[in-house]
Short mmCIF file of C-alpha atoms in Angstrom, two decimals:
data_model
loop_
_atom_site.label_atom_id
_atom_site.label_comp_id
_atom_site.label_asym_id
_atom_site.label_seq_id
_atom_site.Cartn_x
_atom_site.Cartn_y
_atom_site.Cartn_z
CA MET A 73 18.99 10.12 -59.49
CA LYS A 74 15.11 9.78 -59.78
CA LYS A 75 15.43 6.52 -58.46
CA ILE A 76 16.79 7.72 -55.33
CA ILE A 77 14.63 10.33 -55.18
CA LEU A 78 11.20 7.66 -55.71
CA LEU A 79 12.37 5.14 -53.45
CA PHE A 80 13.41 8.25 -50.35
CA THR A 81 9.90 10.35 -51.07
CA LEU A 82 7.88 6.53 -51.75
CA PHE A 83 10.14 5.22 -47.97
CA SER A 84 8.96 8.88 -46.26
CA LEU A 85 5.69 7.99 -47.27
CA TYR A 86 5.44 5.65 -45.71
CA ALA A 87 7.15 6.54 -42.70
CA ASN A 88 4.29 9.45 -42.26
CA SER A 89 1.33 7.23 -42.40
CA PHE A 90 2.73 4.48 -39.26
CA ALA A 91 3.54 7.77 -37.29
CA GLN A 92 0.08 8.38 -38.22
CA LYS A 93 -1.39 5.67 -36.68
CA ILE A 94 -0.07 6.40 -33.65
CA GLU A 95 -3.07 8.13 -31.36
CA TYR A 96 -2.55 10.14 -28.03
CA ASP A 97 -4.76 10.65 -25.64
CA THR A 98 -4.91 12.37 -22.63
CA LYS A 99 -6.10 12.03 -18.63
CA SER A 100 -6.53 14.70 -16.64
CA ASN A 101 -5.82 16.03 -12.96
CA ILE A 102 -5.50 11.98 -11.70
CA GLN A 103 -4.77 12.20 -8.13
CA TYR A 104 -0.70 10.42 -7.33
CA TYR A 105 -1.39 9.88 -3.62
CA ASN A 106 -3.74 7.10 -2.42
CA VAL A 107 -6.99 8.25 -1.25
CA ALA A 108 -6.56 8.83 2.61
CA VAL A 109 -3.80 11.29 2.69
CA ASN A 110 -6.04 13.14 0.09
CA LYS A 111 -8.93 13.07 3.10
CA SER A 112 -6.18 13.75 5.23
CA ASP A 113 -5.06 17.42 3.63
CA ASN A 114 -7.16 19.54 1.77
CA TYR A 115 -4.10 21.37 0.22
CA ILE A 116 -2.58 17.60 -1.30
CA ASN A 117 -5.78 16.82 -2.67
CA GLU A 118 -6.48 19.95 -4.10
CA ARG A 119 -2.18 20.38 -5.38
CA CYS A 120 -1.06 16.86 -5.68
CA ILE A 121 -2.14 16.36 -8.85
CA LEU A 122 -0.62 15.55 -12.57
CA ASP A 123 -2.26 15.19 -16.28
CA ILE A 124 -1.12 11.83 -18.06
CA TYR A 125 -0.41 11.84 -22.46
CA TYR A 126 -0.59 9.14 -23.60
CA PRO A 127 0.59 6.64 -27.07
CA LYS A 128 -2.87 4.95 -26.16
CA ASN A 129 -2.17 2.17 -29.76
CA THR A 130 1.05 1.05 -28.93
CA LYS A 131 2.65 -0.75 -25.73
CA ASN A 132 5.90 -0.63 -23.71
CA PHE A 133 6.80 2.80 -24.72
CA ALA A 134 8.78 5.16 -22.48
CA THR A 135 7.18 7.78 -20.23
CA ILE A 136 9.33 11.35 -19.06
CA ILE A 137 8.42 13.17 -16.02
CA TRP A 138 8.02 17.03 -16.68
CA PHE A 139 8.26 19.29 -13.38
CA HIS A 140 8.26 22.75 -13.96
CA GLY A 141 9.53 25.51 -12.66
CA GLY A 142 9.13 28.46 -11.36
CA GLY A 143 11.01 28.56 -7.96
CA LEU A 144 9.06 26.06 -6.22
CA THR A 145 6.88 28.87 -5.49
CA GLY A 146 4.79 29.45 -8.19
CA GLY A 147 3.74 27.15 -11.48
CA SER A 148 2.22 24.59 -12.96
CA LYS A 149 2.37 21.47 -14.40
CA GLU A 150 1.83 21.03 -18.03
CA ILE A 151 2.56 18.68 -21.27
CA PRO A 152 5.34 20.59 -23.12
CA GLU A 153 4.38 21.08 -27.06
CA ASP A 154 8.11 19.99 -28.48
CA LEU A 155 7.25 16.34 -25.91
CA LYS A 156 4.34 15.25 -27.94
CA ASN A 157 3.81 12.61 -31.11
CA LYS A 158 7.92 11.44 -30.30
CA GLY A 159 6.45 7.81 -29.61
CA PHE A 160 6.29 8.79 -25.30
CA ALA A 161 4.22 9.53 -22.32
CA ILE A 162 4.72 12.35 -20.78
CA ILE A 163 3.68 13.23 -17.19
CA GLY A 164 3.56 17.19 -16.67
CA VAL A 165 2.93 16.82 -12.24
CA ASN A 166 1.67 19.65 -10.05
CA TYR A 167 3.47 19.60 -6.04
CA ARG A 168 2.86 21.67 -3.10
CA LEU A 169 4.43 25.90 -3.22
CA SER A 170 6.17 27.12 -0.75
CA PRO A 171 5.08 29.57 1.28
CA LYS A 172 2.19 27.00 1.88
CA VAL A 173 4.19 24.70 3.03
CA LYS A 174 8.11 24.32 3.51
CA ALA A 175 9.99 23.64 0.14
CA GLU A 176 10.72 20.16 0.93
CA LYS A 177 7.14 19.16 0.89
CA ALA A 178 7.66 19.65 -3.44
CA ILE A 179 10.78 16.42 -3.19
CA GLU A 180 7.81 14.24 -0.61
CA ASP A 181 5.73 15.07 -3.69
CA ALA A 182 7.99 14.17 -6.59
CA ALA A 183 8.61 11.41 -4.92
CA ALA A 184 5.03 10.42 -5.36
CA ALA A 185 4.60 11.00 -7.79
CA ILE A 186 7.14 9.39 -9.39
CA ALA A 187 6.35 5.83 -7.01
CA TRP A 188 2.75 7.07 -8.89
CA THR A 189 4.17 6.20 -12.85
CA PHE A 190 6.46 3.30 -11.59
CA ASN A 191 3.32 1.71 -10.08
CA ASN A 192 0.70 2.25 -12.94
CA ILE A 193 2.48 3.08 -16.06
CA ALA A 194 1.83 -0.80 -16.94
CA ASN A 195 -1.89 0.02 -16.63
CA TYR A 196 -1.21 2.21 -20.00
CA GLY A 197 0.22 0.11 -21.88
CA GLY A 198 3.78 2.02 -20.47
CA ASP A 199 7.69 -0.20 -18.94
CA ALA A 200 8.36 0.72 -16.27
CA SER A 201 11.77 -0.42 -17.01
CA GLN A 202 11.69 3.03 -19.30
CA ILE A 203 10.69 5.94 -16.29
CA PHE A 204 12.47 9.00 -17.24
CA VAL A 205 12.17 12.10 -14.92
CA SER A 206 13.18 15.85 -16.61
CA GLY A 207 11.72 19.13 -15.64
CA HIS A 208 13.21 23.22 -15.94
CA SER A 209 14.95 24.92 -12.73
CA ALA A 210 13.21 23.72 -9.63
CA GLY A 211 11.88 20.88 -11.38
CA GLY A 212 15.26 20.06 -13.05
CA TYR A 213 15.76 20.15 -8.38
CA LEU A 214 13.44 18.26 -8.65
CA ALA A 215 15.20 15.78 -10.64
CA LEU A 216 17.97 16.03 -9.54
CA MET A 217 17.70 15.30 -5.71
CA THR A 218 14.68 12.76 -5.73
CA GLY A 219 17.47 10.76 -8.56
CA LEU A 220 20.87 11.56 -6.95
CA ASP A 221 19.25 11.53 -2.90
CA LYS A 222 17.43 8.14 -3.34
CA LYS A 223 15.91 8.56 1.07
CA TRP A 224 12.85 9.93 -1.42
CA LEU A 225 12.20 7.33 -3.72
CA GLN A 226 12.37 4.92 -0.57
CA LYS A 227 10.62 6.01 0.99
CA GLU A 228 7.61 5.44 -1.64
CA GLY A 229 8.66 2.42 -1.88
CA ILE A 230 10.93 2.27 -5.38
CA ASP A 231 14.79 1.78 -5.26
CA ALA A 232 15.57 4.93 -7.20
CA ASN A 233 18.37 3.67 -9.84
CA LYS A 234 15.39 1.99 -11.60
CA ILE A 235 15.00 5.76 -13.59
CA ALA A 236 16.24 5.35 -16.37
CA GLY A 237 17.78 9.11 -17.33
CA LEU A 238 17.72 11.83 -15.30
CA ILE A 239 17.41 15.15 -17.30
CA PRO A 240 17.12 18.52 -15.88
CA PHE A 241 17.60 21.86 -17.22
CA SER A 242 18.82 24.44 -15.89
CA GLY A 243 18.59 22.33 -12.60
CA GLN A 244 19.45 23.37 -9.26
CA CYS A 245 23.11 22.23 -8.16
CA ILE A 246 23.53 24.12 -5.08
CA THR A 247 20.46 23.59 -2.06
CA HIS A 248 18.08 25.87 -3.26
CA PHE A 249 17.77 29.01 -2.50
CA GLU A 250 14.22 29.00 -1.07
CA ILE A 251 15.42 26.06 0.63
CA ARG A 252 17.79 28.75 1.76
CA ARG A 253 15.28 31.44 1.79
CA GLU A 254 12.86 30.19 4.59
CA ASN A 255 16.62 29.71 7.42
CA GLY A 256 17.82 33.07 6.67
CA ILE A 257 20.23 32.31 3.69
CA PRO A 258 20.97 34.92 1.65
CA GLU A 259 20.74 34.19 -2.19
CA LYS A 260 23.91 34.40 -3.15
CA GLN A 261 25.44 32.61 0.01
CA PRO A 262 26.34 28.88 -2.04
CA THR A 263 25.55 26.79 0.63
CA ILE A 264 26.06 22.77 0.02
CA ASP A 265 23.73 20.16 2.99
CA THR A 266 21.34 17.54 2.11
CA PHE A 267 18.95 20.41 0.56
CA ALA A 268 21.95 20.44 -2.59
CA PRO A 269 21.42 18.07 -5.84
CA LEU A 270 25.21 17.74 -4.97
CA PHE A 271 25.87 15.92 -2.05
CA HIS A 272 24.66 13.86 -2.57
CA VAL A 273 27.35 12.34 -6.32
CA ARG A 274 27.21 8.24 -6.60
CA ALA A 275 28.70 6.44 -8.81
CA ASP A 276 25.86 4.54 -9.34
CA ALA A 277 23.38 6.83 -10.58
CA PRO A 278 20.94 6.53 -13.81
CA PRO A 279 22.57 8.69 -16.25
CA LEU A 280 22.76 12.08 -16.61
CA LEU A 281 21.98 14.68 -19.05
CA LEU A 282 22.71 18.06 -17.67
CA ILE A 283 21.34 21.40 -20.14
CA THR A 284 22.44 24.90 -18.71
CA GLY A 285 21.66 28.24 -20.50
CA ASP A 286 24.89 29.81 -21.40
CA ARG A 287 26.62 31.02 -18.35
CA GLU A 288 26.76 34.45 -19.43
CA LEU A 289 22.89 34.89 -19.48
CA GLU A 290 21.75 32.43 -17.12
CA MET A 291 20.57 32.41 -13.46
CA LEU A 292 23.28 33.28 -10.60
CA GLY A 293 26.37 30.98 -11.70
CA ARG A 294 23.71 27.95 -12.87
CA TYR A 295 26.17 26.73 -14.97
CA GLU A 296 29.20 26.85 -13.21
CA GLU A 297 26.76 25.14 -10.70
CA ASN A 298 26.03 22.37 -13.11
CA ALA A 299 29.90 22.04 -14.20
CA TYR A 300 30.44 21.62 -11.37
CA MET A 301 28.03 18.95 -10.89
CA ALA A 302 29.10 16.86 -13.67
CA ARG A 303 32.62 17.80 -12.61
CA MET A 304 31.98 15.30 -8.94
CA MET A 305 30.45 13.06 -10.39
CA LYS A 306 32.22 11.70 -12.78
CA LEU A 307 35.01 11.92 -9.98
CA VAL A 308 33.28 9.51 -7.65
CA GLY A 309 33.40 7.09 -10.43
CA HIS A 310 30.46 8.19 -12.59
CA THR A 311 29.94 7.36 -16.14
CA GLN A 312 26.68 8.74 -17.77
CA THR A 313 26.87 12.21 -16.80
CA LYS A 314 26.99 14.35 -19.89
CA LEU A 315 26.78 19.01 -19.19
CA TYR A 316 25.17 21.01 -22.67
CA GLU A 317 25.26 24.97 -22.48
CA LEU A 318 23.71 26.17 -25.29
CA ASP A 319 24.81 29.54 -26.05
CA GLY A 320 22.74 32.23 -26.88
CA TYR A 321 19.63 30.31 -24.55
CA GLY A 322 20.11 32.36 -21.11
CA HIS A 323 17.00 30.67 -18.17
CA GLY A 324 14.75 29.47 -20.01
CA MET A 325 16.41 27.53 -22.62
CA THR A 326 13.67 24.19 -22.93
CA GLU A 327 13.13 25.15 -26.72
CA PRO A 328 15.99 23.94 -27.53
CA GLY A 329 16.58 22.02 -24.67
CA PHE A 330 14.54 18.67 -26.06
CA PRO A 331 15.60 18.29 -28.64
CA LEU A 332 18.72 16.98 -26.76
CA LEU A 333 16.59 15.28 -23.78
CA VAL A 334 14.34 13.00 -26.42
CA ASN A 335 17.62 12.10 -28.62
CA GLU A 336 18.80 11.83 -24.42
CA VAL A 337 15.94 9.49 -24.85
CA ASN A 338 16.16 7.54 -27.76
CA ARG A 339 20.21 7.13 -27.00
CA ILE A 340 19.10 5.35 -23.49
CA LEU A 341 16.26 2.80 -24.79
CA LYS A 342 18.21 1.59 -28.24
CA GLU A 343 21.54 1.01 -25.51
CA LYS A 344 19.55 -0.96 -23.39
CA GLN A 345 17.62 -2.32 -25.84
CA THR A 346 21.03 -3.33 -27.63
CA LYS A 347 21.89 -5.29 -24.12
CA LYS A 348 18.92 -7.64 -24.08
#
């Protein structure tokens, strides 16, 4: 027994020392539109920026794009602490907000930020085939819209199916309430149109992990929207859709959700490696 404990201790020390060798760097306020677009619009120039936190002495790492919440009317880019030091790059994205612009502009910006990542992550050492898209609430909605409705990324010359995985936290699956408000539709009037992720269910989408809080504590039927999304994705033939409901947690359920995000990223990376 003592030998086993000694070996385990030595292994732990080795693993910890290896982990400590990974160093991370952060680059802030990178503009993800090109110079001409930035010069043409002061709000884009001010708002459409991202931060990247990445392992600087490793190669071919995976990247998680994180879109902040705030109802498409507020919020600011962030690099979640619980995602740091996991061997991944994390990209926190700002996007334009309603009512200064129409809410759909946030989807355009999200697609532009994803395209920037595909086009630039190799410059930091990352692997463009290992880009995951996530976010909370409005950010989860943006992840779903850009990943399921292929037109947004097509405008940027990117195939949405190149995304390695979609992992929205409490994302709206019907038409976002801010878009409904802009069109005079009441907050509690469910609507499914082209601005609803549910409108774009398809069998060939990237792997999809939906995470919500407790159905009795969540915002306005958010769990049920995600449950309907999971069911419809499966019915159209999507074979990699999962839904997690975090019992006891309300809409602000990011902290218990982060380990699920990390596990899903690692699962998909392992699956990709096995197929090589």
